[in-house]
Amino acid sequence: MQVAVCGPAEATPGELAQARRVGELLAERGATVLCGGGGGVMAAVATGVRDRAGLVIGVRPDDGSVPAPVELSASVVTNLGQARNAILVWSADAVIAVGGSWGTLSEVALALRRGGIPVVVLGGWRVVDAGGVPIPGPVDAATPEDAVRLALGNPPESARPGPVAR
């Protein structure tokens, strides 16, 4: 199973700790982890994966002229900028977003638009309608353990992503 872990390059210490723990847990469960290949949450999840001898692949937005973080097992250089977010989520069997940034929000939206995979949010973005009611789709997790369980396990039917809007 491949799990994309998304999050901001400029992350808080709490987000970094959560991302690292998510990486550890995913590696322990044998998942291949995909990330954006940059700093912040991306580097923290990669560190967690590598600490547990797991496999982590960075899907990079640049042309590869800047060295990738050493924590990555391998990287895919796309030279597509933020458009690489679509490649990242379409390559995943589940998506976990740790924290929030505009790029992270785009990854959550693309994963939900894709449909058919778990999309888990650990901190960060909460999407609500005009009345303040949460939009169905992303599943909130309270802890890294919850996030990994929801991404890899069988969430209740009400928590599964809906059909793709066209």
Short mmCIF file of N, CA, C and O in Angstrom, two decimals, residues 60-64 76-82 84:
data_model
loop_
_atom_site.label_atom_id
_atom_site.label_comp_id
_atom_site.label_asym_id
_atom_site.label_seq_id
_atom_site.Cartn_x
_atom_site.Cartn_y
_atom_site.Cartn_z
N ARG A 60 8.86 15.38 -6.22
CA ARG A 60 9.37 16.75 -6.10
C ARG A 60 8.80 17.68 -7.16
O ARG A 60 8.63 17.29 -8.31
N PRO A 61 8.55 18.94 -6.77
CA PRO A 61 7.99 19.90 -7.70
C PRO A 61 9.02 20.57 -8.61
O PRO A 61 8.66 21.21 -9.59
N ASP A 62 10.30 20.40 -8.30
CA ASP A 62 11.35 21.16 -8.96
C ASP A 62 12.05 20.35 -10.05
O ASP A 62 11.63 19.26 -10.40
N ASP A 63 13.16 20.91 -10.54
CA ASP A 63 13.91 20.26 -11.61
C ASP A 63 15.06 19.38 -11.10
O ASP A 63 15.84 18.87 -11.88
N GLY A 64 15.16 19.25 -9.78
CA GLY A 64 16.19 18.40 -9.20
C GLY A 64 17.54 19.06 -9.04
O GLY A 64 18.49 18.41 -8.60
N VAL A 76 11.20 11.41 -7.26
CA VAL A 76 10.72 11.56 -8.62
C VAL A 76 10.73 13.06 -8.89
O VAL A 76 10.05 13.82 -8.20
N VAL A 77 11.51 13.49 -9.85
CA VAL A 77 11.62 14.90 -10.20
C VAL A 77 10.59 15.18 -11.29
O VAL A 77 10.64 14.59 -12.36
N THR A 78 9.64 16.08 -11.00
CA THR A 78 8.57 16.35 -11.96
C THR A 78 8.74 17.66 -12.72
O THR A 78 8.23 17.80 -13.82
N ASN A 79 9.40 18.65 -12.11
CA ASN A 79 9.52 20.00 -12.67
C ASN A 79 8.15 20.58 -13.03
O ASN A 79 8.00 21.34 -13.98
N LEU A 80 7.12 20.22 -12.22
CA LEU A 80 5.75 20.67 -12.46
C LEU A 80 5.25 21.67 -11.43
O LEU A 80 4.08 22.03 -11.46
N GLY A 81 6.09 22.09 -10.51
CA GLY A 81 5.61 22.98 -9.46
C GLY A 81 4.51 22.31 -8.65
O GLY A 81 4.54 21.10 -8.42
N GLN A 82 3.53 23.10 -8.25
CA GLN A 82 2.44 22.55 -7.43
C GLN A 82 1.57 21.55 -8.19
O GLN A 82 0.82 20.79 -7.55
N ARG A 84 2.50 18.96 -9.29
CA ARG A 84 2.95 17.64 -8.83
C ARG A 84 2.03 17.08 -7.75
O ARG A 84 2.00 15.89 -7.50
#
